[in-house]
CSV table of C-alpha atoms in Angstrom, one decimal:
chain,number,residue,atom,x,y,z
A,14,UNK,CA,-12.2,-2.0,22.2
A,15,UNK,CA,-12.2,-3.5,18.7
A,16,UNK,CA,-9.2,-3.8,16.4
A,17,UNK,CA,-10.2,-1.0,14.0
A,18,UNK,CA,-10.4,1.5,16.8
A,19,UNK,CA,-7.1,0.4,18.4
A,20,UNK,CA,-5.5,0.8,14.9
A,21,UNK,CA,-6.9,4.3,14.4
A,22,UNK,CA,-5.8,5.4,17.9
A,23,UNK,CA,-2.2,4.1,17.2
A,24,UNK,CA,-2.0,6.0,13.9
A,25,UNK,CA,-3.3,9.2,15.5
A,26,UNK,CA,-1.0,8.8,18.5
A,27,UNK,CA,2.0,8.6,16.1
A,28,UNK,CA,0.9,11.6,14.1
A,29,UNK,CA,0.4,13.5,17.3
A,30,UNK,CA,3.8,12.6,18.5
A,31,UNK,CA,5.4,13.8,15.3
A,32,UNK,CA,3.4,17.0,15.3
A,33,UNK,CA,4.3,17.7,18.9
A,34,UNK,CA,8.0,17.0,18.3
A,35,UNK,CA,7.8,19.3,15.2
A,36,UNK,CA,6.1,22.0,17.1
A,37,UNK,CA,8.9,22.1,19.6
A,38,UNK,CA,11.8,21.9,17.2
A,39,UNK,CA,10.5,23.0,13.8
A,40,UNK,CA,13.3,20.9,12.4
A,41,UNK,CA,11.4,19.4,9.5
A,42,UNK,CA,9.2,22.2,8.2
A,43,UNK,CA,11.8,24.9,8.5
A,44,UNK,CA,14.4,22.9,6.5
A,45,UNK,CA,11.8,22.0,3.9
A,46,UNK,CA,10.6,25.6,3.5
A,47,UNK,CA,13.9,27.3,3.4
A,48,UNK,CA,15.2,24.8,0.9
A,49,UNK,CA,12.1,25.0,-1.3
A,50,UNK,CA,12.4,28.8,-1.4
A,51,UNK,CA,16.1,28.5,-2.3
A,52,UNK,CA,15.2,26.2,-5.2
A,53,UNK,CA,12.6,28.7,-6.4
A,54,UNK,CA,15.1,31.5,-6.4
A,55,UNK,CA,17.8,29.4,-8.1
A,56,UNK,CA,15.4,28.5,-10.9
A,57,UNK,CA,14.6,32.2,-11.5
A,58,UNK,CA,18.3,33.1,-11.9
A,59,UNK,CA,19.6,29.9,-13.5
A,60,UNK,CA,16.9,30.0,-16.2
A,61,UNK,CA,16.8,33.8,-16.6
A,62,UNK,CA,13.1,33.9,-16.5
A,63,UNK,CA,11.1,36.6,-18.1
A,64,UNK,CA,7.6,37.3,-16.7
A,65,UNK,CA,5.9,35.3,-19.5
A,66,UNK,CA,8.3,32.3,-19.1
A,67,UNK,CA,7.8,32.5,-15.3
A,68,UNK,CA,4.0,32.0,-15.7
A,69,UNK,CA,4.5,29.1,-18.1
A,70,UNK,CA,7.0,27.3,-15.9
A,71,UNK,CA,5.4,27.9,-12.5
A,72,UNK,CA,3.8,24.5,-12.1
A,73,UNK,CA,7.1,22.8,-13.0
A,74,UNK,CA,9.0,25.0,-10.5
A,75,UNK,CA,6.4,24.3,-7.8
A,76,UNK,CA,6.7,20.5,-8.2
A,77,UNK,CA,10.4,20.3,-8.5
A,78,UNK,CA,11.0,22.5,-5.4
A,79,UNK,CA,8.4,20.5,-3.5
A,80,UNK,CA,9.9,17.2,-4.6
A,81,UNK,CA,13.5,18.3,-3.6
A,82,UNK,CA,12.5,19.8,-0.3
A,83,UNK,CA,10.4,16.8,0.5
A,84,UNK,CA,13.4,14.5,0.6
A,85,UNK,CA,14.9,16.7,3.3
A,86,UNK,CA,11.8,16.3,5.3
A,87,UNK,CA,11.6,12.6,4.8
A,88,UNK,CA,15.2,12.0,5.7
A,89,UNK,CA,14.8,14.1,8.8
A,90,UNK,CA,11.5,12.5,9.9
A,91,UNK,CA,12.8,8.9,9.6
A,92,UNK,CA,16.4,9.7,10.4
A,93,UNK,CA,15.6,11.0,13.8
A,94,UNK,CA,13.6,7.9,14.6
A,95,UNK,CA,16.6,5.8,13.6
A,96,UNK,CA,19.3,8.0,15.3
A,97,UNK,CA,17.7,8.4,18.7
A,98,UNK,CA,16.7,4.7,18.8
A,99,UNK,CA,13.0,5.6,18.6
A,100,UNK,CA,12.4,3.2,15.8
A,101,UNK,CA,13.2,0.3,18.0
A,102,UNK,CA,11.0,1.7,20.7
A,103,UNK,CA,8.2,2.0,18.2
A,104,UNK,CA,8.7,-1.5,16.9
A,105,UNK,CA,8.5,-2.8,20.5
A,106,UNK,CA,5.2,-1.0,21.1
A,107,UNK,CA,2.3,-3.4,21.1
A,108,UNK,CA,0.7,-1.9,18.0
A,109,UNK,CA,0.2,-3.1,14.4
A,110,UNK,CA,3.2,-2.4,12.3
A,111,UNK,CA,0.9,-1.1,9.6
A,112,UNK,CA,-0.2,1.6,12.1
A,113,UNK,CA,3.4,2.7,12.5
A,114,UNK,CA,3.8,3.0,8.7
A,115,UNK,CA,0.5,4.9,8.3
A,116,UNK,CA,1.3,7.1,11.2
A,117,UNK,CA,4.6,8.2,9.8
A,118,UNK,CA,3.2,8.6,6.3
A,119,UNK,CA,0.3,10.6,7.5
A,120,UNK,CA,2.6,12.9,9.6
A,121,UNK,CA,4.9,13.4,6.5
A,122,UNK,CA,1.8,14.2,4.4
A,123,UNK,CA,0.8,16.8,7.0
A,124,UNK,CA,4.3,18.4,7.0
A,125,UNK,CA,4.2,18.5,3.2
A,126,UNK,CA,0.8,20.1,3.1
A,127,UNK,CA,1.8,22.6,5.8
A,128,UNK,CA,4.8,23.7,3.8
A,129,UNK,CA,2.5,23.9,0.7
A,130,UNK,CA,0.2,26.3,2.6
A,131,UNK,CA,3.2,28.7,2.9
A,132,UNK,CA,4.9,27.8,-0.4
A,133,UNK,CA,1.9,28.2,-2.8
A,134,UNK,CA,1.0,31.8,-1.8
A,135,UNK,CA,4.7,32.8,-2.0
A,136,UNK,CA,5.1,31.2,-5.4
A,137,UNK,CA,1.9,32.8,-6.6
A,138,UNK,CA,3.4,36.2,-5.7
A,139,UNK,CA,6.8,35.5,-7.3
A,140,UNK,CA,5.7,33.5,-10.3
A,141,UNK,CA,2.1,33.4,-11.3
A,142,UNK,CA,-1.0,34.7,-9.3
A,143,UNK,CA,-3.2,32.0,-10.9
A,144,UNK,CA,-1.5,29.3,-8.8
A,145,UNK,CA,-4.0,30.0,-6.0
A,146,UNK,CA,-7.0,28.1,-7.3
A,147,UNK,CA,-8.9,25.1,-6.1
A,148,UNK,CA,-7.7,22.9,-8.9
A,149,UNK,CA,-4.1,23.4,-8.1
A,150,UNK,CA,-4.7,22.7,-4.4
A,151,UNK,CA,-6.5,19.4,-5.4
A,152,UNK,CA,-3.6,18.3,-7.5
A,153,UNK,CA,-1.2,19.2,-4.7
A,154,UNK,CA,-3.3,17.0,-2.3
A,155,UNK,CA,-3.2,14.0,-4.6
A,156,UNK,CA,0.4,14.4,-5.7
A,157,UNK,CA,1.7,14.8,-2.2
A,158,UNK,CA,-0.2,11.7,-1.1
A,159,UNK,CA,1.6,9.6,-3.6
A,160,UNK,CA,4.8,11.3,-2.7
A,161,UNK,CA,4.7,10.5,1.0
A,162,UNK,CA,3.5,6.9,0.5
A,163,UNK,CA,6.5,6.1,-1.7
A,164,UNK,CA,8.8,8.5,0.1
A,165,UNK,CA,8.0,7.1,3.6
A,166,UNK,CA,8.7,3.5,2.4
A,167,UNK,CA,11.9,4.4,0.7
A,168,UNK,CA,13.1,6.8,3.4
A,169,UNK,CA,12.6,4.1,6.0
A,170,UNK,CA,15.0,1.9,4.0
A,171,UNK,CA,17.4,4.7,3.2
A,172,UNK,CA,18.0,5.6,6.8
A,173,UNK,CA,18.9,2.1,7.7
A,174,UNK,CA,21.6,2.0,5.0
A,175,UNK,CA,25.3,3.0,5.2
A,176,UNK,CA,24.9,5.5,2.4
A,177,UNK,CA,21.7,7.0,3.8
A,178,UNK,CA,22.0,10.6,2.8
A,179,UNK,CA,22.7,10.1,-0.8
A,180,UNK,CA,20.4,7.1,-1.2
A,181,UNK,CA,16.9,8.6,-0.8
A,182,UNK,CA,16.9,10.9,-3.8
A,183,UNK,CA,18.4,8.3,-6.0
A,184,UNK,CA,15.8,5.7,-5.0
A,185,UNK,CA,12.9,8.1,-4.9
A,186,UNK,CA,12.9,10.3,-8.0
A,187,UNK,CA,12.8,7.7,-10.7
A,188,UNK,CA,10.0,5.9,-9.0
A,189,UNK,CA,8.2,9.2,-8.4
A,190,UNK,CA,8.4,10.4,-11.9
A,191,UNK,CA,5.0,9.3,-13.2
A,192,UNK,CA,3.3,11.2,-10.2
A,193,UNK,CA,5.6,14.2,-10.8
A,194,UNK,CA,4.8,14.4,-14.5
A,195,UNK,CA,1.0,14.0,-13.9
A,196,UNK,CA,1.1,16.7,-11.2
A,197,UNK,CA,2.9,19.1,-13.4
A,198,UNK,CA,0.6,18.4,-16.4
A,199,UNK,CA,-2.6,18.6,-14.3
A,200,UNK,CA,-1.7,21.8,-12.5
A,201,UNK,CA,-0.5,23.6,-15.6
A,202,UNK,CA,-3.8,22.5,-17.2
A,203,UNK,CA,-5.6,24.4,-14.4
A,204,UNK,CA,-3.3,27.4,-14.8
A,205,UNK,CA,-3.9,27.5,-18.6
A,206,UNK,CA,-7.7,27.1,-18.0
A,207,UNK,CA,-7.8,24.0,-20.2
A,208,UNK,CA,-11.2,22.2,-20.4
A,209,UNK,CA,-11.8,19.4,-17.9
A,210,UNK,CA,-11.5,16.5,-20.3
A,211,UNK,CA,-7.9,17.5,-21.0
A,212,UNK,CA,-7.0,17.6,-17.3
A,213,UNK,CA,-8.9,14.6,-16.0
A,214,UNK,CA,-6.6,12.0,-17.6
A,215,UNK,CA,-3.7,13.3,-15.6
A,216,UNK,CA,-5.8,13.4,-12.4
A,217,UNK,CA,-6.7,9.7,-13.2
A,218,UNK,CA,-3.0,8.9,-13.5
A,219,UNK,CA,-2.4,10.5,-10.1
A,220,UNK,CA,-5.2,8.6,-8.5
A,221,UNK,CA,-4.1,5.3,-10.0
A,222,UNK,CA,-0.5,6.0,-8.9
A,223,UNK,CA,-1.6,6.7,-5.3
A,224,UNK,CA,-3.7,3.5,-5.2
A,225,UNK,CA,-1.0,1.3,-6.7
A,226,UNK,CA,1.6,2.4,-4.3
A,227,UNK,CA,-0.8,2.3,-1.3
A,228,UNK,CA,-1.5,-1.3,-2.2
A,229,UNK,CA,2.2,-2.1,-2.7
A,230,UNK,CA,3.0,-0.4,0.6
A,231,UNK,CA,0.5,-2.8,2.3
A,232,UNK,CA,2.4,-5.7,0.9
A,233,UNK,CA,6.0,-4.6,1.6
A,234,UNK,CA,6.0,-2.4,4.7
A,235,UNK,CA,6.4,-5.4,6.9
A,236,UNK,CA,9.7,-6.3,5.3
A,237,UNK,CA,11.0,-2.8,5.9
A,238,UNK,CA,10.0,-2.4,9.5
A,239,UNK,CA,11.4,-5.7,10.7
A,240,UNK,CA,14.3,-6.0,13.0
B,15,UNK,CA,33.1,-26.0,-8.6
B,16,UNK,CA,32.8,-27.1,-12.2
B,17,UNK,CA,30.5,-25.9,-14.9
B,18,UNK,CA,27.6,-28.3,-15.2
B,19,UNK,CA,27.3,-30.3,-18.4
B,20,UNK,CA,23.8,-28.9,-19.1
B,21,UNK,CA,25.2,-25.4,-19.1
B,22,UNK,CA,28.0,-26.3,-21.5
B,23,UNK,CA,25.5,-27.7,-23.9
B,24,UNK,CA,23.3,-24.6,-23.5
B,25,UNK,CA,26.4,-22.4,-24.3
B,26,UNK,CA,26.8,-24.2,-27.6
B,27,UNK,CA,23.1,-24.1,-28.5
B,28,UNK,CA,23.0,-20.4,-27.7
B,29,UNK,CA,26.0,-19.7,-29.8
B,30,UNK,CA,24.4,-21.6,-32.7
B,31,UNK,CA,21.0,-19.9,-32.3
B,32,UNK,CA,22.7,-16.5,-32.3
B,33,UNK,CA,24.7,-17.3,-35.4
B,34,UNK,CA,21.6,-18.5,-37.1
B,35,UNK,CA,19.6,-15.4,-36.1
B,36,UNK,CA,22.4,-13.1,-37.3
B,37,UNK,CA,22.5,-15.0,-40.6
B,38,UNK,CA,18.7,-14.7,-41.0
B,39,UNK,CA,18.8,-10.9,-40.3
B,40,UNK,CA,21.7,-10.1,-42.5
B,41,UNK,CA,21.3,-12.5,-45.4
B,42,UNK,CA,17.7,-13.8,-45.5
B,43,UNK,CA,15.6,-10.8,-44.5
B,44,UNK,CA,15.2,-8.3,-47.4
B,45,UNK,CA,16.4,-4.7,-47.3
B,46,UNK,CA,13.6,-2.4,-46.1
B,47,UNK,CA,12.5,-0.1,-48.9
B,48,UNK,CA,12.6,3.2,-47.1
B,49,UNK,CA,15.1,2.8,-44.3
B,50,UNK,CA,17.6,0.5,-46.0
B,51,UNK,CA,20.3,-1.4,-44.1
B,52,UNK,CA,19.8,0.5,-40.8
B,53,UNK,CA,16.4,-1.2,-40.4
B,54,UNK,CA,18.3,-4.4,-39.5
B,55,UNK,CA,19.2,-2.8,-36.2
B,56,UNK,CA,15.5,-3.3,-35.4
B,57,UNK,CA,15.8,-7.1,-35.1
B,58,UNK,CA,18.3,-6.9,-32.3
B,59,UNK,CA,16.8,-3.8,-30.8
B,60,UNK,CA,13.4,-5.4,-30.1
B,61,UNK,CA,15.0,-8.7,-29.1
B,62,UNK,CA,17.3,-6.9,-26.6
B,63,UNK,CA,14.3,-5.0,-25.2
B,64,UNK,CA,12.4,-8.2,-24.8
B,65,UNK,CA,15.3,-9.8,-22.9
B,66,UNK,CA,15.7,-6.8,-20.7
B,67,UNK,CA,12.1,-6.7,-19.8
B,68,UNK,CA,12.1,-10.4,-19.2
B,69,UNK,CA,15.0,-9.9,-16.7
B,70,UNK,CA,13.0,-7.3,-14.8
B,71,UNK,CA,9.8,-9.5,-14.7
B,72,UNK,CA,11.9,-12.4,-13.3
B,73,UNK,CA,13.4,-10.0,-10.8
B,74,UNK,CA,9.9,-8.8,-9.6
B,75,UNK,CA,8.4,-12.2,-9.4
B,76,UNK,CA,11.4,-13.7,-7.5
B,77,UNK,CA,11.5,-10.6,-5.2
B,78,UNK,CA,7.9,-11.2,-4.2
B,79,UNK,CA,8.8,-14.9,-3.7
B,80,UNK,CA,11.7,-13.8,-1.5
B,81,UNK,CA,9.5,-11.6,0.7
B,82,UNK,CA,7.0,-14.4,1.1
B,83,UNK,CA,9.4,-17.4,1.7
B,84,UNK,CA,12.6,-15.6,2.8
B,85,UNK,CA,14.6,-18.1,0.9
B,86,UNK,CA,18.0,-16.5,-0.1
B,87,UNK,CA,17.9,-18.4,-3.3
B,88,UNK,CA,15.2,-16.1,-4.7
B,89,UNK,CA,17.3,-13.1,-4.0
B,90,UNK,CA,20.0,-14.6,-6.2
B,91,UNK,CA,17.4,-15.0,-9.0
B,92,UNK,CA,16.3,-11.4,-8.4
B,93,UNK,CA,19.8,-9.9,-8.7
B,94,UNK,CA,20.6,-12.0,-11.8
B,95,UNK,CA,17.3,-10.8,-13.4
B,96,UNK,CA,18.1,-7.1,-12.7
B,97,UNK,CA,21.7,-7.3,-13.9
B,98,UNK,CA,20.9,-9.0,-17.1
B,99,UNK,CA,17.9,-6.7,-17.6
B,100,UNK,CA,20.2,-3.6,-17.1
B,101,UNK,CA,22.7,-4.8,-19.7
B,102,UNK,CA,20.1,-5.6,-22.3
B,103,UNK,CA,18.0,-2.5,-21.8
B,104,UNK,CA,21.3,-0.5,-22.3
B,105,UNK,CA,21.8,-2.4,-25.6
B,106,UNK,CA,18.2,-1.6,-26.4
B,107,UNK,CA,18.6,2.1,-25.8
B,108,UNK,CA,21.9,2.4,-27.7
B,109,UNK,CA,20.7,0.4,-30.7
B,110,UNK,CA,17.6,2.4,-30.8
B,111,UNK,CA,19.7,5.6,-30.9
B,112,UNK,CA,21.7,4.2,-33.8
B,113,UNK,CA,18.5,3.5,-35.7
B,114,UNK,CA,17.0,6.9,-34.8
B,115,UNK,CA,19.9,9.0,-36.1
B,116,UNK,CA,19.3,8.2,-39.8
B,117,UNK,CA,15.5,7.7,-39.4
B,118,UNK,CA,14.4,10.5,-37.1
B,119,UNK,CA,17.5,12.7,-37.9
B,120,UNK,CA,18.6,12.8,-34.2
B,121,UNK,CA,20.3,10.5,-31.7
B,122,UNK,CA,17.8,11.3,-29.0
B,123,UNK,CA,14.4,12.8,-28.6
B,124,UNK,CA,12.2,13.2,-25.5
B,125,UNK,CA,9.6,10.8,-26.8
B,126,UNK,CA,7.6,9.0,-24.1
B,127,UNK,CA,9.0,5.6,-25.0
B,128,UNK,CA,12.6,6.8,-24.8
B,129,UNK,CA,12.0,8.6,-21.6
B,130,UNK,CA,10.2,5.8,-19.8
B,131,UNK,CA,12.8,3.3,-20.9
B,132,UNK,CA,15.6,5.5,-19.5
B,133,UNK,CA,13.7,6.0,-16.2
B,134,UNK,CA,13.3,2.3,-16.0
B,135,UNK,CA,17.1,1.9,-16.5
B,136,UNK,CA,17.7,4.5,-13.8
B,137,UNK,CA,15.5,2.7,-11.3
B,138,UNK,CA,17.4,-0.6,-11.7
B,139,UNK,CA,20.7,1.3,-11.4
B,140,UNK,CA,19.4,2.7,-8.1
B,141,UNK,CA,18.6,-1.0,-7.1
B,142,UNK,CA,22.3,-1.7,-7.5
B,143,UNK,CA,23.2,1.3,-5.4
B,144,UNK,CA,20.7,0.3,-2.7
B,145,UNK,CA,22.3,-3.2,-2.5
B,146,UNK,CA,25.8,-1.7,-2.2
B,147,UNK,CA,24.6,0.7,0.5
B,148,UNK,CA,23.2,-1.9,2.9
B,149,UNK,CA,25.9,-4.1,4.6
B,150,UNK,CA,23.8,-6.5,6.6
B,151,UNK,CA,23.1,-9.4,4.2
B,152,UNK,CA,19.6,-10.3,5.3
B,153,UNK,CA,18.5,-6.7,5.4
B,154,UNK,CA,20.1,-6.1,1.9
B,155,UNK,CA,18.0,-8.9,0.5
B,156,UNK,CA,14.8,-7.6,2.0
B,157,UNK,CA,15.3,-4.0,1.0
B,158,UNK,CA,16.4,-5.0,-2.5
B,159,UNK,CA,13.3,-7.1,-2.9
B,160,UNK,CA,11.0,-4.3,-1.8
B,161,UNK,CA,12.7,-1.9,-4.2
B,162,UNK,CA,12.5,-4.3,-7.1
B,163,UNK,CA,8.8,-4.6,-6.5
B,164,UNK,CA,8.2,-0.8,-6.2
B,165,UNK,CA,10.4,-0.1,-9.3
B,166,UNK,CA,8.7,-2.8,-11.4
B,167,UNK,CA,5.8,-0.4,-11.9
B,168,UNK,CA,8.1,1.3,-14.5
B,169,UNK,CA,8.2,-1.8,-16.7
B,170,UNK,CA,4.5,-2.0,-17.7
B,171,UNK,CA,4.5,1.8,-18.0
B,172,UNK,CA,7.4,1.6,-20.5
B,173,UNK,CA,5.7,-1.2,-22.4
B,174,UNK,CA,2.3,0.5,-22.8
B,175,UNK,CA,3.6,4.1,-23.1
B,176,UNK,CA,3.6,4.2,-26.9
B,177,UNK,CA,0.1,2.8,-26.9
B,178,UNK,CA,-1.3,5.4,-24.5
B,179,UNK,CA,0.4,8.6,-25.5
B,180,UNK,CA,1.3,10.3,-28.8
B,181,UNK,CA,4.6,8.7,-29.7
B,182,UNK,CA,6.8,8.6,-32.8
B,183,UNK,CA,8.1,5.2,-31.7
B,184,UNK,CA,6.7,2.4,-33.8
B,185,UNK,CA,4.4,-0.2,-32.2
B,186,UNK,CA,5.6,-3.7,-33.0
B,187,UNK,CA,3.5,-6.0,-30.8
B,188,UNK,CA,-0.3,-5.8,-31.2
B,189,UNK,CA,-0.1,-2.9,-33.5
B,190,UNK,CA,-3.3,-1.1,-34.6
B,191,UNK,CA,-5.2,2.1,-35.0
B,192,UNK,CA,-3.5,5.2,-36.3
B,193,UNK,CA,-0.2,4.7,-34.5
B,194,UNK,CA,3.0,4.4,-36.5
B,195,UNK,CA,3.5,0.7,-37.2
B,196,UNK,CA,6.0,-1.6,-38.9
B,197,UNK,CA,5.1,-3.4,-42.1
B,198,UNK,CA,6.7,-6.9,-42.4
B,199,UNK,CA,7.2,-9.2,-45.2
B,200,UNK,CA,7.1,-12.9,-44.3
B,201,UNK,CA,10.9,-13.2,-44.6
B,202,UNK,CA,11.2,-10.2,-42.1
B,203,UNK,CA,9.0,-12.0,-39.7
B,204,UNK,CA,11.1,-15.1,-39.8
B,205,UNK,CA,14.2,-13.0,-39.0
B,206,UNK,CA,12.3,-11.2,-36.3
B,207,UNK,CA,11.2,-14.3,-34.5
B,208,UNK,CA,14.5,-16.0,-35.1
B,209,UNK,CA,16.3,-13.2,-33.2
B,210,UNK,CA,13.7,-13.2,-30.4
B,211,UNK,CA,14.3,-16.9,-29.9
B,212,UNK,CA,18.1,-16.5,-30.1
B,213,UNK,CA,18.0,-13.7,-27.5
B,214,UNK,CA,15.8,-15.8,-25.2
B,215,UNK,CA,18.4,-18.5,-25.3
B,216,UNK,CA,21.1,-15.9,-24.5
B,217,UNK,CA,18.9,-14.8,-21.5
B,218,UNK,CA,18.6,-18.3,-20.1
B,219,UNK,CA,22.3,-19.0,-20.6
B,220,UNK,CA,23.4,-15.8,-19.0
B,221,UNK,CA,20.9,-16.3,-16.2
B,222,UNK,CA,22.3,-19.7,-15.4
B,223,UNK,CA,25.9,-18.4,-15.4
B,224,UNK,CA,24.9,-15.6,-13.1
B,225,UNK,CA,23.3,-17.9,-10.6
B,226,UNK,CA,26.4,-20.1,-10.6
B,227,UNK,CA,28.5,-17.0,-10.0
B,228,UNK,CA,26.2,-16.0,-7.0
B,229,UNK,CA,26.6,-19.5,-5.6
B,230,UNK,CA,30.4,-19.4,-5.9
B,231,UNK,CA,30.5,-15.9,-4.4
B,232,UNK,CA,28.6,-17.2,-1.4
B,233,UNK,CA,31.0,-20.2,-1.0
B,234,UNK,CA,34.0,-17.8,-1.2
B,235,UNK,CA,32.4,-15.6,1.5
B,236,UNK,CA,31.8,-18.6,3.7
B,237,UNK,CA,35.4,-19.7,3.3
B,238,UNK,CA,36.7,-16.2,4.1
B,239,UNK,CA,34.6,-16.2,7.2
B,240,UNK,CA,36.0,-19.5,8.3
B,241,UNK,CA,39.6,-18.4,7.5
B,242,UNK,CA,39.1,-15.3,9.6
B,243,UNK,CA,37.8,-17.4,12.5
B,244,UNK,CA,40.9,-19.6,12.3
B,245,UNK,CA,43.2,-16.6,12.2
B,246,UNK,CA,41.3,-14.9,15.0
B,247,UNK,CA,41.7,-18.1,17.1
B,248,UNK,CA,45.5,-18.1,16.6
B,249,UNK,CA,46.0,-14.6,17.9
């Protein structure tokens, strides 16, 4: 068996392990969903939204609730590896460290997309029916990819720190901001039906963001998963 | 543990350079026609921004070197760069605000340059919190280096932000096109470069001091550890 196939199998095995664990406990997804819904409700009351305002703010609300609930998922996903000693087990396994990182990131991406599949229709009922369109889904795909790459890296560091629960959002949000802004701008562009040439710069920002942090991840993941 | 002679000389040179730059700014450069005396903030504002960014660049380069070589010395460089960068970016933001009040009629506006600079400052504050949160020394150095690299992305973004997006912030370096720019008289240019040079001296001087401090802190830690060993042995 060549190295590429072994690598792919290791990544898939990790994703499968996370999915199976999640299927049995529903710890990550349920926490993310409930929290995201709470954030959406809080926004509605805290900002005293009228129907018109709701439609204008919906992409901002979508991304903020996703970003906040995502930190819960990330902390849980990597926290349980650390707490139950699974991380050491994973590191002992005779697979490429990069496969461990990609496996975790891919699993987190799946969790995020799964919660989006439920969140987006709910938000479209509560805020703005135009949210359910291909463009918004595309932005969600790109935006959440950048989110999990940076998030998985930072969460793996945060769970190994003494101040683990407070650390992740502090580390993550400022680094995440370019992706967050681009996602909000691009999805509200789709909602407002702006012409393609006004949306594409933000999509480019998202793609470049994803690529930069994927490349950085390749360089630094070794230093995080080293014990 | 004495201050090296080179550093003492550098202290003196830095002090002189700063006094000279201040003299150029306040007495040599002419009063700007539209903004008046408040425009003089600009000389220190840009120089502080330059020093701050220099600190973050040094931190990113030395963090990468640390990850490659695992020599703790590079970690000392990296912390020093971040700390000096934080202080000077704060000076940069505050002095910008002082200039903005009479010029833009507000202390703060959510312009891209102001926003990106603030996010950059937040990232490096988070860097400090990360260091505090990790107890194991070797792990702290590794994680800090990783974060300094990830966070460095904010530095070029802040630098180019006013060139890519509509911004009311003036472009100083490589100005062009229809963006708001600054018009200089030759005397203003002399004062501008004078203060850039003076701030660069301040940067090197502070950096050297901070490295010395890191060395001494390490020696104190080593002594403490030895002392605790001796105490533990007596009990």
